[in-house]
Amino acid sequence: MDNPEPGSLSWRLSTHPITLLCFLGFRIASVLVYIFGLLFTDNYVLVFILTILLLAADFYYLKNIAGRRLVGLRWWNEVVPGSGDSHWVFESAEEGSRTVNKTDHRFFWMALYAVPVAWVALAIVAIVRFKFMWLSCVVIALVLTITNTVAFSRCDKFSQASSIATRALTTGGLAGRLGGAMIGRFFG
């Protein structure tokens, strides 16, 4: 049996295989339940309830467990008690505190972007087949999956910007050299 190369799409190379398989299972299960329900039954209520339950489990698991364990990212929404304003908070693992597995990283980002695309395709199918009632389930799925996709994308950008700023402010960084040169000129 061939050993897969590091970074290839083999769950056996994952640092957290159970987390990865649960993450992929929830992501795929909601889409499959919807597709099989659309094709093989007219029991909209049953398919709607099962799909929404799987979407909720996927949303929770991705947001609170898979994102943190697979790529070291986490996000949440906070509401300011006085004003009622809400803002998103992004958290990433400290640079150097953990190494992100390339396989986990690839699976995470591919599944994160592929599932909303699948739901858009299913929305088009529902419209073409004149199954407008089924579209309500797809809209809920799109809201949940796109929310996680946008939040983790922002979280990743925040993480990258934070690590760039940290490197720039260290003594070996550009800001440290410029600051040292300015202080040397001022006091020298």
Coordinates of C-alpha atoms in Angstrom, one line a residue, residues 60-183:
Y60 CA -21.7 24.5 15.9
Y61 CA -19.0 21.8 15.3
L62 CA -17.2 23.9 12.7
K63 CA -17.3 27.1 14.7
N64 CA -16.4 25.7 18.1
I65 CA -14.4 22.6 17.6
A66 CA -13.1 21.9 14.0
G67 CA -11.8 25.4 13.3
R68 CA -9.8 25.5 16.5
R69 CA -8.4 22.0 16.3
L70 CA -7.8 21.8 12.5
V71 CA -6.5 25.3 11.7
G72 CA -6.2 27.1 15.0
L73 CA -8.9 29.6 14.3
R74 CA -12.0 30.6 16.3
W75 CA -14.6 33.3 16.1
W76 CA -17.6 34.5 18.0
N77 CA -20.0 37.4 18.1
E78 CA -20.2 39.7 21.2
V79 CA -23.0 42.1 22.0
V80 CA -22.1 45.2 24.0
P81 CA -24.7 45.3 26.9
G82 CA -25.1 49.1 27.0
S83 CA -25.6 49.9 23.4
G84 CA -26.7 46.5 22.0
D85 CA -24.1 46.8 19.2
S86 CA -22.5 43.5 18.1
H87 CA -19.0 42.9 16.8
W88 CA -17.2 39.8 15.7
V89 CA -14.2 38.6 17.7
F90 CA -11.5 36.6 16.0
E91 CA -8.9 34.4 17.7
S92 CA -6.0 32.5 16.3
A93 CA -3.5 30.2 17.9
E94 CA -0.3 32.0 18.9
E95 CA 2.3 31.8 16.2
G96 CA 4.8 29.1 17.0
S97 CA 2.5 27.5 19.7
R98 CA 1.2 25.0 17.2
T99 CA 1.9 23.6 13.8
V100 CA -1.0 23.4 11.4
N101 CA -1.0 20.1 9.6
K102 CA -1.1 20.7 5.8
T103 CA -3.7 17.9 5.3
D104 CA -6.0 19.4 7.9
H105 CA -5.5 22.8 6.4
R106 CA -6.4 21.7 2.9
F107 CA -9.5 19.6 3.9
F108 CA -10.7 22.5 6.1
W109 CA -10.5 25.2 3.5
M110 CA -11.8 23.1 0.6
A111 CA -14.8 21.9 2.6
L112 CA -15.4 25.4 3.9
Y113 CA -15.7 26.9 0.4
A114 CA -17.2 23.8 -1.4
V115 CA -20.3 23.4 0.7
P116 CA -21.7 26.9 0.1
V117 CA -21.1 26.4 -3.6
A118 CA -23.0 23.1 -3.4
W119 CA -25.9 24.9 -1.7
V120 CA -26.0 27.5 -4.4
A121 CA -26.2 24.7 -7.0
L122 CA -29.0 23.1 -5.1
A123 CA -30.8 26.5 -5.0
I124 CA -30.6 26.6 -8.8
V125 CA -31.9 23.0 -9.0
A126 CA -34.9 23.9 -6.7
I127 CA -35.7 26.9 -8.9
V128 CA -35.4 25.0 -12.2
R129 CA -37.6 22.1 -10.8
F130 CA -40.2 24.6 -9.5
K131 CA -39.7 23.3 -5.9
F132 CA -39.9 26.8 -4.3
M133 CA -40.9 25.4 -0.9
W134 CA -37.7 23.5 -0.8
L135 CA -35.8 26.7 -1.4
S136 CA -36.5 27.9 2.2
C137 CA -34.3 25.1 3.5
V138 CA -31.6 26.0 1.0
V139 CA -31.7 29.7 2.1
I140 CA -31.2 28.7 5.7
A141 CA -28.3 26.4 4.7
L142 CA -26.7 29.3 2.7
V143 CA -27.0 31.7 5.6
L144 CA -25.4 29.2 8.0
T145 CA -22.6 28.0 5.7
I146 CA -21.8 31.5 4.3
T147 CA -21.6 32.9 7.8
N148 CA -19.0 30.4 8.9
T149 CA -17.1 30.8 5.6
V150 CA -17.0 34.6 5.9
A151 CA -16.1 34.5 9.6
F152 CA -13.3 32.0 9.1
S153 CA -12.0 33.9 6.1
R154 CA -11.9 37.1 8.2
C155 CA -10.4 35.2 11.1
D156 CA -7.6 33.9 8.8
K157 CA -6.9 37.3 7.4
F158 CA -6.8 38.7 11.0
S159 CA -4.4 36.0 12.0
Q160 CA -2.1 36.7 9.0
A161 CA -2.2 40.4 9.7
S162 CA -1.5 39.9 13.3
S163 CA 1.5 37.7 12.6
I164 CA 2.9 40.2 10.1
A165 CA 2.5 43.0 12.7
T166 CA 4.2 40.9 15.4
R167 CA 7.1 40.1 13.1
A168 CA 7.4 43.8 12.1
L169 CA 7.5 45.0 15.7
T170 CA 10.2 42.6 16.8
T171 CA 13.8 43.8 16.9
G172 CA 14.6 42.0 13.6
G173 CA 11.6 43.5 11.8
L174 CA 11.4 46.7 9.7
A175 CA 9.7 48.7 12.5
G176 CA 12.3 47.7 15.0
R177 CA 15.1 48.8 12.7
L178 CA 13.4 52.0 11.8
G179 CA 12.6 52.8 15.4
G180 CA 16.2 52.0 16.5
A181 CA 17.6 54.2 13.8
M182 CA 15.3 57.1 14.8
I183 CA 16.1 56.7 18.5

